[in-house]
Amino acid sequence: MPFTPEDAAHMRAALALASRNLGRTWPNPAVGCVIVRAGRVVGRGWTARGGRPHAEALALERAGPEAVGATAYVSLEPCAHIGRAGPCADALAAAGIARVVAALEDPDPRTAGRGFARLRQAGVAVEVGLEAEAAAALNAGFLLRFTERPRPFVTVKMAASLDGRIGTRTGESRWITGTDARARGHMLRARHDAILVGIGTALADDPELTCRIPGLEDTQPLRVVLDRSLRLPPSHRLARDATRWPTLVFAADGAEEERAVALRGCGVDVVRARAVDEGLDLAHCLGILAGRGVTRLLCEGGGRVAAALLAADLVDELVRFTGGVAIGGDGVPAIGALGLDRLAAAPRFRLERVEACGEGVVELWARSSDGTASASCSPA
């Protein structure tokens, strides 16, 4: 039976609900649920911060007895496993839901079709695939955790001059863009599970890497530093604040254990990763983050890290803030050397959106090399 325009409208509403807590539900996906009875919405829910309660549980609670005979529109297959609560598939069936319309099957092996099977066994009509592309884009990071090469969805953010520089020849970079761009950058942080910087950026800028938007102060991404030789001192802000805002530092196996012990004493999580050439194996690092539940990773610097991610084909989208200033060819490039001999080998992205941002602009570019979808992460 084909989906109706009403079905599509309700699923789009479920997807909009799911997007509300992007960056705050990990390791769980961000899911939305709308319950409709006789053409009227009787319950709505979206995955709460920290991943619980699930969207279906909240929607059922709000629907109450009106869930009997209703249709539930869910952006991802209802779970079939027992965690801190019972399976959502069982809860929907027990509440008397007559029909479930889902956008996608959940790739998590604990569910992976079992949620749909449980619903059908309970006599619930199940239809799958409505707005599947949009749902996959929204939860691209969660889906990537269950691929052959598990990793989070990676966004590279840069604040650059008109000529693509992120600092002067002396390294000065504050501020190339204006206050509007910085506010949008903080919103980007709020919609990601973790923020990544290289040790060069960490030492040069002494960044806090927190979201400082009023009302979102209690929602802070995991701060991640690539630090092969453990150069980050315990006196650094990222180490001093680690008990308040979690910080993870990736180091090579050969980095001095004494330095690791000092950082751990500050509350920093020091994780050993494979070393390659002059840096760390980024695919290995991202795989570790995925294993810990990170679904969305925002890279904020610097140019060497951005280049390494691009060279390893690990970037899903680029968010570029451009300020109205020219720095010149002796400035620090937004993207470091890629060693390209042929233009055909260059990483390619498609322009998704351009918006005015104060006195500059913000652009969203999605990868185009293999058709991976953008994760609906608006720079706004």
Coordinates of C-alpha atoms in Angstrom, one line a residue:
M1 CA 0.0 0.0 0.0
P2 CA 1.6 3.4 -1.0
F3 CA 2.2 6.0 1.6
T4 CA -0.2 9.0 1.6
P5 CA 0.7 12.7 1.8
E6 CA -0.5 12.6 5.4
D7 CA 1.9 9.8 6.1
A8 CA 4.8 11.8 4.6
A9 CA 3.8 14.9 6.6
H10 CA 3.8 13.0 9.9
M11 CA 7.1 11.3 9.2
R12 CA 8.7 14.7 8.4
A13 CA 7.4 15.9 11.7
A14 CA 9.0 12.8 13.4
L15 CA 12.3 13.7 11.7
A16 CA 12.1 17.3 12.9
L17 CA 11.6 16.1 16.4
A18 CA 14.6 13.7 16.1
S19 CA 16.8 16.6 15.2
R20 CA 16.1 18.5 18.4
N21 CA 18.7 16.6 20.5
L22 CA 21.4 15.9 17.9
G23 CA 24.7 15.9 19.7
R24 CA 23.0 15.0 23.1
T25 CA 21.7 11.5 22.7
W26 CA 24.9 9.5 22.0
P27 CA 25.6 6.6 22.1
N28 CA 21.9 6.3 21.1
P29 CA 20.6 7.6 17.8
A30 CA 18.4 10.7 17.7
V31 CA 14.9 9.4 17.0
G32 CA 11.5 11.1 16.7
C33 CA 8.1 9.5 17.1
V34 CA 4.6 10.9 16.2
I35 CA 1.4 9.0 17.2
V36 CA -1.7 9.7 15.2
R37 CA -5.2 8.5 15.8
A38 CA -8.1 9.4 13.4
G39 CA -6.0 12.1 11.8
R40 CA -5.1 13.8 15.0
V41 CA -1.7 13.8 16.7
V42 CA -2.1 12.4 20.2
G43 CA 1.5 11.9 21.2
R44 CA 5.0 13.2 20.3
G45 CA 8.4 12.2 21.5
W46 CA 12.1 12.5 20.7
T47 CA 15.1 10.8 22.2
A48 CA 16.0 12.5 25.5
R49 CA 19.5 13.8 26.4
G50 CA 21.8 10.9 27.2
G51 CA 19.7 8.5 25.0
R52 CA 16.9 7.8 27.5
P53 CA 13.9 7.8 27.5
H54 CA 13.5 6.7 23.9
A55 CA 11.2 8.7 21.6
E56 CA 8.5 6.0 21.5
A57 CA 8.3 5.8 25.3
L58 CA 7.7 9.6 25.5
A59 CA 5.2 9.6 22.7
L60 CA 3.2 6.7 24.3
E61 CA 3.3 8.4 27.7
R62 CA 1.7 11.5 26.1
A63 CA -0.8 9.6 24.0
G64 CA -2.0 7.5 27.0
P65 CA -5.2 5.5 26.1
E66 CA -5.5 7.2 22.8
A67 CA -2.7 5.1 21.5
V68 CA -5.1 2.2 21.0
G69 CA -5.7 1.8 17.3
A70 CA -3.3 4.6 16.4
T71 CA -0.4 4.8 13.9
A72 CA 3.1 5.5 15.2
Y73 CA 5.5 7.2 12.8
V74 CA 9.1 6.5 13.9
S75 CA 12.3 7.7 12.2
L76 CA 14.1 4.5 13.1
E77 CA 13.1 0.9 13.8
P78 CA 11.8 0.5 17.4
C79 CA 14.4 -1.2 19.5
A80 CA 14.1 -4.9 20.4
H81 CA 16.7 -5.2 23.2
I82 CA 16.4 -4.7 26.9
G83 CA 18.6 -1.9 28.3
R84 CA 17.6 0.4 31.0
A85 CA 14.0 0.0 29.9
G86 CA 12.0 -2.7 27.9
P87 CA 12.0 -2.9 24.1
C88 CA 10.1 -0.1 22.4
A89 CA 8.7 -2.6 20.0
D90 CA 7.0 -4.4 22.8
A91 CA 5.8 -1.1 24.4
L92 CA 4.1 0.0 21.1
A93 CA 2.4 -3.4 20.8
A94 CA 1.3 -3.4 24.4
A95 CA -0.2 0.1 24.1
G96 CA -2.5 -1.1 21.3
I97 CA -0.7 0.7 18.4
A98 CA -2.3 -0.7 15.2
R99 CA 0.3 0.4 12.6
V100 CA 3.9 1.4 12.7
V101 CA 5.5 3.4 9.9
A102 CA 9.3 3.5 10.1
A103 CA 11.8 5.3 8.0
L104 CA 14.7 2.9 8.4
E105 CA 15.8 -0.5 9.8
D106 CA 18.1 -0.2 12.8
P107 CA 21.6 -1.6 11.9
D108 CA 22.4 -2.2 15.6
P109 CA 22.7 -6.0 15.8
R110 CA 20.6 -6.0 19.0
T111 CA 17.7 -4.9 16.9
A112 CA 18.4 -5.2 13.1
G113 CA 14.9 -6.2 12.0
R114 CA 13.9 -7.9 15.3
G115 CA 11.9 -4.9 16.3
F116 CA 9.8 -5.1 13.2
A117 CA 9.4 -8.9 13.6
R118 CA 8.2 -8.5 17.2
L119 CA 5.6 -5.9 16.1
R120 CA 4.3 -8.1 13.3
Q121 CA 4.1 -11.1 15.6
A122 CA 1.9 -9.0 17.9
G123 CA -0.4 -8.2 15.0
V124 CA 0.8 -4.7 14.3
A125 CA 1.0 -3.6 10.7
V126 CA 4.5 -2.5 9.8
E127 CA 5.6 -0.4 6.8
V128 CA 9.2 0.7 6.2
G129 CA 11.0 3.1 4.0
L130 CA 9.1 6.4 4.2
E131 CA 11.6 9.4 4.1
A132 CA 14.4 6.8 4.3
E133 CA 17.0 9.1 2.7
A134 CA 16.3 12.0 5.1
A135 CA 16.3 9.6 8.1
A136 CA 19.7 8.2 7.0
A137 CA 21.1 11.6 6.6
L138 CA 20.0 12.7 10.0
N139 CA 21.5 9.7 11.7
A140 CA 24.5 9.2 9.4
G141 CA 26.9 9.1 12.3
F142 CA 24.9 6.4 14.1
L143 CA 24.7 4.3 10.9
L144 CA 28.4 4.6 10.2
R145 CA 29.2 3.0 13.6
F146 CA 27.8 -0.3 12.1
T147 CA 29.7 -0.3 8.8
E148 CA 32.8 -2.3 7.9
R149 CA 34.9 0.7 8.8
P150 CA 33.1 2.0 11.9
R151 CA 33.6 5.7 12.6
P152 CA 31.6 8.8 13.5
F153 CA 30.2 11.3 11.0
V154 CA 32.9 13.9 10.5
T155 CA 32.4 17.6 10.0
V156 CA 35.4 19.9 9.4
K157 CA 34.7 23.4 10.5
M158 CA 37.0 26.3 9.5
A159 CA 37.0 30.0 10.0
A160 CA 39.0 31.5 7.1
S161 CA 39.9 34.7 5.4
L162 CA 38.9 35.5 1.8
D163 CA 42.0 33.8 0.6
G164 CA 41.6 30.6 2.6
R165 CA 43.9 31.4 5.6
I166 CA 43.2 30.7 9.2
G167 CA 46.0 32.8 10.7
T168 CA 48.7 35.3 9.9
R169 CA 52.3 34.2 9.3
T170 CA 52.8 34.7 13.0
G171 CA 49.9 32.4 13.9
E172 CA 47.5 35.2 15.0
S173 CA 43.9 34.0 14.3
R174 CA 41.5 35.9 16.6
W175 CA 39.3 37.0 15.1
I176 CA 39.1 36.4 11.4
T177 CA 35.3 36.0 11.5
G178 CA 32.8 38.0 13.6
T179 CA 30.5 37.4 16.6
D180 CA 27.7 35.9 14.4
A181 CA 30.1 33.3 13.0
R182 CA 31.3 32.4 16.5
A183 CA 27.8 32.0 17.8
R184 CA 27.0 29.6 14.9
G185 CA 30.2 27.8 15.7
H186 CA 29.0 27.2 19.2
M187 CA 25.7 25.9 17.9
L188 CA 27.7 23.4 15.7
R189 CA 29.4 22.2 18.9
A190 CA 26.1 21.7 20.6
R191 CA 25.0 19.4 17.7
H192 CA 28.0 17.2 17.8
D193 CA 29.0 14.5 20.3
A194 CA 32.7 15.4 20.3
I195 CA 35.2 18.1 19.1
L196 CA 38.6 17.2 17.7
V197 CA 41.7 19.4 17.5
G198 CA 45.4 18.7 16.9
I199 CA 48.0 19.3 19.5
G200 CA 49.4 22.3 17.5
T201 CA 46.0 24.1 17.7
A202 CA 45.6 23.1 21.4
L203 CA 49.0 24.5 22.4
A204 CA 48.7 27.7 20.2
D205 CA 45.2 28.7 21.1
D206 CA 44.7 27.1 24.6
P207 CA 41.0 26.6 23.6
E208 CA 38.2 25.7 26.0
L209 CA 36.2 23.8 23.3
T210 CA 32.9 24.1 25.0
C211 CA 29.5 25.2 23.9
R212 CA 28.7 28.6 25.5
I213 CA 25.2 29.2 24.3
P214 CA 22.7 30.3 27.0
G215 CA 20.6 27.3 27.9
L216 CA 23.0 24.7 26.6
E217 CA 25.8 25.1 29.1
D218 CA 25.0 21.6 30.6
T219 CA 25.4 20.0 27.1
Q220 CA 29.1 19.8 26.4
P221 CA 30.7 17.6 23.7
L222 CA 33.6 15.3 24.5
R223 CA 36.9 17.2 23.8
V224 CA 39.4 15.2 21.8
V225 CA 43.1 16.0 21.2
L226 CA 45.4 14.3 18.8
D227 CA 48.7 14.3 20.7
R228 CA 51.1 11.7 19.4
S229 CA 54.0 12.5 21.9
L230 CA 51.8 13.7 24.8
R231 CA 52.9 17.3 24.6
L232 CA 49.8 18.6 26.3
P233 CA 50.9 19.8 29.8
P234 CA 48.7 19.2 32.9
S235 CA 48.5 23.0 33.3
H236 CA 46.7 23.4 29.9
R237 CA 43.0 24.4 30.1
L238 CA 41.9 21.2 28.4
A239 CA 43.6 19.2 31.2
R240 CA 42.7 21.6 34.1
D241 CA 39.0 21.4 33.2
A242 CA 38.9 17.7 32.4
T243 CA 37.0 16.8 35.6
R244 CA 34.3 19.2 34.6
W245 CA 34.2 18.8 30.8
P246 CA 35.5 15.4 29.7
T247 CA 38.7 15.4 27.6
L248 CA 40.2 12.5 25.7
V249 CA 43.8 12.6 24.4
F250 CA 45.0 10.2 21.7
A251 CA 48.7 9.3 22.0
A252 CA 51.1 6.9 20.3
D253 CA 52.1 3.7 22.0
G254 CA 55.6 5.0 22.4
A255 CA 54.6 8.3 24.2
E256 CA 56.1 8.6 27.7
E257 CA 53.9 6.9 30.3
E258 CA 54.9 9.4 32.9
R259 CA 53.2 12.1 30.9
A260 CA 50.1 10.0 30.5
V261 CA 50.0 9.4 34.3
A262 CA 50.2 13.2 34.9
L263 CA 47.3 13.9 32.5
R264 CA 45.2 11.1 34.0
G265 CA 45.8 12.6 37.4
C266 CA 43.9 15.7 36.0
G267 CA 41.0 13.5 34.8
V268 CA 42.1 13.3 31.2
D269 CA 41.4 10.0 29.4
V270 CA 44.6 9.1 27.7
V271 CA 44.1 6.5 24.9
R272 CA 46.9 4.8 23.0
A273 CA 46.5 4.7 19.2
R274 CA 48.5 3.5 16.2
A275 CA 51.2 5.9 15.0
V276 CA 51.7 6.5 11.3
D277 CA 54.4 8.7 9.7
E278 CA 54.5 11.9 11.8
G279 CA 51.1 11.5 13.3
L280 CA 48.4 9.0 14.4
D281 CA 46.3 6.6 12.4
L282 CA 43.1 8.7 12.2
A283 CA 40.9 5.8 11.0
H284 CA 42.0 3.9 14.1
C285 CA 41.3 6.9 16.4
L286 CA 37.8 7.4 14.8
G287 CA 37.1 3.7 15.2
I288 CA 37.9 3.9 18.9
L289 CA 35.5 6.9 19.2
A290 CA 32.8 5.0 17.4
G291 CA 33.3 2.1 19.8
R292 CA 32.7 4.4 22.7
G293 CA 29.4 5.6 21.2
V294 CA 30.5 8.8 19.5
T295 CA 28.3 9.4 16.4
R296 CA 29.1 12.9 15.3
L297 CA 32.6 14.5 15.4
L298 CA 33.4 18.1 14.8
C299 CA 37.0 18.9 13.7
E300 CA 38.0 22.5 14.6
G301 CA 41.7 22.5 13.7
G302 CA 44.1 22.9 12.5
G303 CA 45.1 22.8 8.9
R304 CA 47.2 19.7 9.3
V305 CA 44.4 17.7 10.9
A306 CA 41.9 18.8 8.3
A307 CA 44.4 17.7 5.5
A308 CA 45.0 14.4 7.2
L309 CA 41.3 13.7 7.5
L310 CA 40.7 14.6 3.9
A311 CA 43.6 12.5 2.7
A312 CA 42.2 9.5 4.6
D313 CA 38.8 10.1 3.0
L314 CA 37.2 10.6 6.5
V315 CA 35.4 13.9 6.0
D316 CA 31.7 13.9 5.4
E317 CA 31.1 17.6 5.3
L318 CA 32.8 21.0 5.5
V319 CA 31.4 24.1 7.2
R320 CA 33.4 27.1 6.2
F321 CA 32.9 30.5 7.8
T322 CA 34.5 33.3 5.6
G323 CA 35.4 36.7 7.0
G324 CA 35.9 39.8 4.9
V325 CA 39.7 40.0 5.4
A326 CA 42.6 39.0 3.2
I327 CA 45.7 37.7 4.9
G328 CA 48.0 36.7 2.0
G329 CA 50.0 33.7 0.9
D330 CA 52.3 33.7 3.9
G331 CA 49.4 33.1 6.2
V332 CA 48.5 29.7 7.7
P333 CA 46.4 27.7 5.2
A334 CA 42.9 26.4 6.2
I335 CA 43.9 23.0 4.8
G336 CA 47.5 21.8 5.0
A337 CA 49.5 20.1 2.3
L338 CA 47.8 17.1 0.5
G339 CA 50.7 16.3 -1.8
L340 CA 48.5 16.2 -4.9
D341 CA 50.0 15.9 -8.3
R342 CA 46.7 15.6 -10.2
L343 CA 43.5 17.6 -9.8
A344 CA 41.5 14.4 -10.5
A345 CA 42.8 13.1 -7.1
A346 CA 41.6 16.0 -5.1
P347 CA 38.8 15.4 -2.5
R348 CA 35.5 16.8 -3.9
F349 CA 32.5 18.2 -2.2
R350 CA 29.1 19.6 -3.4
L351 CA 27.8 22.9 -2.2
E352 CA 24.6 22.4 -0.1
R353 CA 24.0 25.9 1.2
V354 CA 25.4 29.5 1.4
E355 CA 24.1 32.0 3.9
A356 CA 25.1 35.5 5.0
C357 CA 26.6 35.4 8.5
G358 CA 27.2 38.9 10.0
E359 CA 29.8 40.6 7.7
G360 CA 30.8 37.3 6.2
V361 CA 29.3 34.1 4.8
V362 CA 28.9 30.5 5.9
E363 CA 29.0 27.6 3.4
L364 CA 28.0 24.0 3.9
W365 CA 29.8 21.4 1.6
A366 CA 28.9 17.7 1.6
R367 CA 31.2 15.0 0.3
S368 CA 30.5 13.9 -3.2
S369 CA 33.0 11.2 -3.8
D370 CA 30.8 8.2 -2.9
G371 CA 27.4 9.7 -2.5
T372 CA 27.4 9.8 1.3
A373 CA 24.6 12.0 2.5
S374 CA 25.0 15.2 4.5
A375 CA 23.9 14.7 8.1
S376 CA 21.5 17.7 8.1
C377 CA 23.8 19.7 10.3
S378 CA 22.8 23.3 9.5
P379 CA 25.5 25.8 10.3
A380 CA 22.7 28.0 11.7

